Amino acid sequence: MKGTLLVIAVFFAGCIAGWAGIIDLAKFGETGKNLTMYILYILIFLVGVSMGCNPDLKRIFRSTTPGLLLLPVSVIAGTLLFSALASLVLPKWNVFDCLAVGSGLGYYSLSSVLISQYREAAIGVQLAAELGTIALLTNIFREMFTLLAAPVLNRLFGPFGVIASAGVTAIDVCLPVILRNSGNNILPAAIVSGVVTDFSVPFLVPFFCSF
């Protein structure tokens, strides 16, 4: 929870810095415009390094059954379904905008930057930044909801319900909460779901942003 609140604080600090003119990326020309994407590439690389350094990852995937892959597929499908339905009550954003936001699956840093970059040409800088902010907050709230509601989710829907709620964060931030409420035997399911949803974000978000 402390880490999530720190992310929110840093985000708003950045907003204030940009609004007050303390940092103006436009002054750096094309380099400043693409700076967020450069940082994003570094972030994705570091995520890969982190996964590759995990000594338990090979063992977990070696013991994974094909049926277990239905869990992340269901998580993605369910998230996209309800994201599409959200467009019915959010007339400002079309169904593909809502699907792009939902495709973050809890990965707020990656999804918000991708949406801001890919939607800029179609809807303008201001609206793209607004949609990126919505993606950031939506996916942060998903993480916070899982951290707070894990005991209730586990009681009502079982361990898979907690993993589904966590989305991408089932592999990192929410993993301790999942294990504490559902037991260590659920670790392979959480890791597989987290990894598969993690890898899907860089493909799903640009795909829905292209419409």
Short mmCIF file of C-alpha atoms in Angstrom, two decimals:
data_model
loop_
_atom_site.label_atom_id
_atom_site.label_comp_id
_atom_site.label_asym_id
_atom_site.label_seq_id
_atom_site.Cartn_x
_atom_site.Cartn_y
_atom_site.Cartn_z
CA MET A 1 0.00 0.00 0.00
CA LYS A 2 2.83 2.39 0.87
CA GLY A 3 4.39 1.81 -2.55
CA THR A 4 1.10 2.53 -4.32
CA LEU A 5 0.62 5.79 -2.42
CA LEU A 6 4.18 6.77 -3.34
CA VAL A 7 3.38 6.20 -7.03
CA ILE A 8 0.32 8.47 -6.75
CA ALA A 9 2.38 11.14 -4.96
CA VAL A 10 5.10 11.04 -7.63
CA PHE A 11 2.47 11.25 -10.38
CA PHE A 12 0.86 14.37 -8.92
CA ALA A 13 4.30 15.89 -8.29
CA GLY A 14 5.01 15.44 -11.99
CA CYS A 15 1.68 17.05 -12.89
CA ILE A 16 2.51 20.06 -10.72
CA ALA A 17 6.04 20.30 -12.18
CA GLY A 18 4.66 20.32 -15.72
CA TRP A 19 1.79 22.71 -14.96
CA ALA A 20 4.07 25.18 -13.17
CA GLY A 21 6.63 25.09 -15.98
CA ILE A 22 9.38 23.71 -13.74
CA ILE A 23 9.95 20.97 -16.33
CA ASP A 24 9.02 21.62 -19.96
CA LEU A 25 9.75 18.65 -22.22
CA ALA A 26 8.87 20.74 -25.28
CA LYS A 27 12.13 22.67 -24.83
CA PHE A 28 14.05 19.50 -25.68
CA GLY A 29 12.34 19.15 -29.05
CA GLU A 30 11.84 15.69 -30.50
CA THR A 31 13.97 14.11 -27.75
CA GLY A 32 11.70 15.55 -25.05
CA LYS A 33 8.60 14.40 -26.91
CA ASN A 34 9.87 10.81 -27.04
CA LEU A 35 11.44 10.80 -23.57
CA THR A 36 8.56 8.89 -21.98
CA MET A 37 8.88 6.15 -24.60
CA TYR A 38 12.62 5.85 -24.00
CA ILE A 39 11.99 5.48 -20.27
CA LEU A 40 9.25 2.97 -21.05
CA TYR A 41 11.67 0.81 -23.06
CA ILE A 42 14.07 0.81 -20.11
CA LEU A 43 11.19 -0.13 -17.78
CA ILE A 44 10.15 -3.07 -19.96
CA PHE A 45 13.78 -4.24 -20.13
CA LEU A 46 14.11 -4.10 -16.34
CA VAL A 47 10.87 -6.06 -15.93
CA GLY A 48 12.33 -8.74 -18.20
CA VAL A 49 15.56 -8.79 -16.21
CA SER A 50 13.60 -9.11 -12.97
CA MET A 51 11.66 -12.09 -14.33
CA GLY A 52 14.77 -13.71 -15.76
CA CYS A 53 16.56 -13.44 -12.42
CA ASN A 54 13.79 -15.26 -10.57
CA PRO A 55 15.22 -18.72 -9.75
CA ASP A 56 11.76 -20.20 -9.22
CA LEU A 57 10.35 -19.10 -12.59
CA LYS A 58 11.63 -22.06 -14.63
CA ARG A 59 10.46 -24.53 -12.01
CA ILE A 60 7.00 -23.00 -11.88
CA PHE A 61 6.54 -22.98 -15.65
CA ARG A 62 7.86 -26.54 -15.91
CA SER A 63 5.12 -27.70 -13.58
CA THR A 64 2.40 -25.66 -15.29
CA THR A 65 -0.46 -27.56 -16.90
CA PRO A 66 -2.19 -26.24 -20.04
CA GLY A 67 -5.45 -25.91 -18.11
CA LEU A 68 -3.85 -23.33 -15.84
CA LEU A 69 -3.53 -20.98 -18.81
CA LEU A 70 -7.31 -20.66 -18.82
CA LEU A 71 -6.97 -18.45 -15.74
CA PRO A 72 -5.09 -15.54 -17.38
CA VAL A 73 -7.20 -15.92 -20.54
CA SER A 74 -10.33 -15.58 -18.40
CA VAL A 75 -8.84 -12.59 -16.55
CA ILE A 76 -8.13 -10.81 -19.83
CA ALA A 77 -11.49 -11.71 -21.39
CA GLY A 78 -13.47 -10.65 -18.31
CA THR A 79 -11.59 -7.36 -18.00
CA LEU A 80 -12.15 -6.51 -21.66
CA LEU A 81 -15.84 -7.41 -21.45
CA PHE A 82 -16.54 -5.07 -18.55
CA SER A 83 -14.28 -2.39 -20.06
CA ALA A 84 -16.41 -2.48 -23.20
CA LEU A 85 -19.58 -2.21 -21.11
CA ALA A 86 -18.13 0.85 -19.38
CA SER A 87 -18.31 2.72 -22.69
CA LEU A 88 -22.12 2.60 -22.39
CA VAL A 89 -22.01 4.92 -19.37
CA LEU A 90 -18.99 6.97 -20.50
CA PRO A 91 -20.17 8.67 -23.72
CA LYS A 92 -17.03 10.82 -23.91
CA TRP A 93 -14.92 7.75 -24.68
CA ASN A 94 -15.63 5.18 -27.36
CA VAL A 95 -15.51 1.45 -26.78
CA PHE A 96 -11.92 1.15 -28.04
CA ASP A 97 -10.70 3.85 -25.64
CA CYS A 98 -12.29 1.93 -22.76
CA LEU A 99 -10.81 -1.34 -24.01
CA ALA A 100 -7.36 0.31 -24.18
CA VAL A 101 -7.69 1.46 -20.56
CA GLY A 102 -8.88 -1.97 -19.42
CA SER A 103 -6.03 -3.64 -21.32
CA GLY A 104 -3.65 -2.19 -18.74
CA LEU A 105 -4.76 -5.08 -16.48
CA GLY A 106 -3.22 -3.34 -13.47
CA TYR A 107 0.01 -2.29 -15.23
CA TYR A 108 -0.49 1.44 -14.67
CA SER A 109 2.97 2.72 -15.64
CA LEU A 110 3.09 0.93 -19.00
CA SER A 111 -0.55 1.34 -20.07
CA SER A 112 -0.78 5.06 -19.28
CA VAL A 113 2.33 5.91 -21.30
CA LEU A 114 1.33 3.73 -24.25
CA ILE A 115 -2.17 5.23 -24.40
CA SER A 116 -0.87 8.79 -24.19
CA GLN A 117 1.59 8.14 -27.03
CA TYR A 118 -0.58 6.08 -29.36
CA ARG A 119 -3.79 8.13 -29.05
CA GLU A 120 -2.12 11.53 -29.39
CA ALA A 121 -2.29 11.60 -33.20
CA ALA A 122 -5.96 10.60 -33.30
CA ILE A 123 -7.54 12.65 -30.50
CA GLY A 124 -4.96 15.31 -29.72
CA VAL A 125 -2.42 15.82 -26.95
CA GLN A 126 -4.88 17.00 -24.28
CA LEU A 127 -7.40 14.18 -24.67
CA ALA A 128 -4.64 11.58 -25.03
CA ALA A 129 -3.05 12.80 -21.80
CA GLU A 130 -6.46 12.70 -20.10
CA LEU A 131 -7.09 9.14 -21.26
CA GLY A 132 -3.59 8.15 -20.14
CA THR A 133 -4.32 9.62 -16.71
CA ILE A 134 -7.57 7.66 -16.53
CA ALA A 135 -5.62 4.50 -17.36
CA LEU A 136 -3.06 5.27 -14.66
CA LEU A 137 -5.67 5.86 -11.95
CA THR A 138 -7.92 2.98 -13.05
CA ASN A 139 -5.10 0.47 -12.86
CA ILE A 140 -3.78 1.88 -9.58
CA PHE A 141 -7.27 1.55 -8.11
CA ARG A 142 -7.38 -2.06 -9.33
CA GLU A 143 -4.21 -2.79 -7.37
CA MET A 144 -5.42 -0.96 -4.26
CA PHE A 145 -8.81 -2.70 -4.40
CA THR A 146 -7.12 -6.11 -4.50
CA LEU A 147 -4.84 -5.26 -1.58
CA LEU A 148 -7.78 -4.12 0.55
CA ALA A 149 -10.45 -6.60 -0.53
CA ALA A 150 -8.35 -9.78 -0.87
CA PRO A 151 -9.87 -11.51 2.22
CA VAL A 152 -13.42 -10.83 1.02
CA LEU A 153 -12.62 -11.85 -2.57
CA ASN A 154 -11.05 -15.09 -1.37
CA ARG A 155 -14.06 -15.89 0.80
CA LEU A 156 -16.60 -15.13 -1.95
CA PHE A 157 -14.82 -16.33 -5.11
CA GLY A 158 -11.90 -18.44 -3.93
CA PRO A 159 -8.19 -17.93 -4.64
CA PHE A 160 -8.69 -17.50 -8.39
CA GLY A 161 -10.94 -14.53 -7.65
CA VAL A 162 -8.11 -12.72 -5.86
CA ILE A 163 -5.68 -13.51 -8.69
CA ALA A 164 -8.17 -12.28 -11.29
CA SER A 165 -8.67 -9.03 -9.40
CA ALA A 166 -4.90 -8.48 -9.17
CA GLY A 167 -4.30 -8.84 -12.90
CA VAL A 168 -0.64 -8.13 -13.69
CA THR A 169 0.14 -7.37 -10.04
CA ALA A 170 -0.48 -11.02 -9.12
CA ILE A 171 3.20 -11.51 -9.86
CA ASP A 172 4.56 -8.70 -7.69
CA VAL A 173 2.75 -6.19 -5.45
CA CYS A 174 -0.33 -8.30 -4.72
CA LEU A 175 1.47 -11.66 -4.53
CA PRO A 176 2.09 -11.55 -0.74
CA VAL A 177 -1.58 -10.73 -0.13
CA ILE A 178 -2.69 -13.56 -2.44
CA LEU A 179 -0.46 -16.08 -0.66
CA ARG A 180 -1.47 -14.86 2.80
CA ASN A 181 -5.18 -15.27 2.06
CA SER A 182 -5.13 -18.27 -0.29
CA GLY A 183 -2.08 -20.29 0.76
CA ASN A 184 1.32 -20.95 -0.80
CA ASN A 185 -0.04 -23.72 -3.02
CA ILE A 186 -1.65 -21.06 -5.22
CA LEU A 187 1.78 -19.59 -6.11
CA PRO A 188 2.10 -21.27 -9.56
CA ALA A 189 -1.36 -20.02 -10.62
CA ALA A 190 -0.56 -16.47 -9.48
CA ILE A 191 2.81 -16.44 -11.26
CA VAL A 192 1.44 -17.86 -14.52
CA SER A 193 -1.51 -15.47 -14.54
CA GLY A 194 0.70 -12.49 -13.70
CA VAL A 195 3.28 -13.29 -16.38
CA VAL A 196 0.76 -13.96 -19.17
CA THR A 197 -1.27 -10.83 -18.44
CA ASP A 198 1.97 -8.85 -18.14
CA PHE A 199 3.09 -9.90 -21.63
CA SER A 200 -0.34 -9.17 -23.10
CA VAL A 201 -0.36 -5.47 -22.12
CA PRO A 202 2.21 -4.23 -24.73
CA PHE A 203 0.17 -5.96 -27.44
CA LEU A 204 -3.41 -5.27 -26.37
CA VAL A 205 -3.07 -1.56 -25.54
CA PRO A 206 -1.53 -0.52 -28.91
CA PHE A 207 -4.01 -2.77 -30.71
CA PHE A 208 -7.08 -1.04 -29.23
CA CYS A 209 -5.42 2.38 -29.57
CA SER A 210 -5.12 1.81 -33.32
CA PHE A 211 -8.89 2.11 -33.88
#
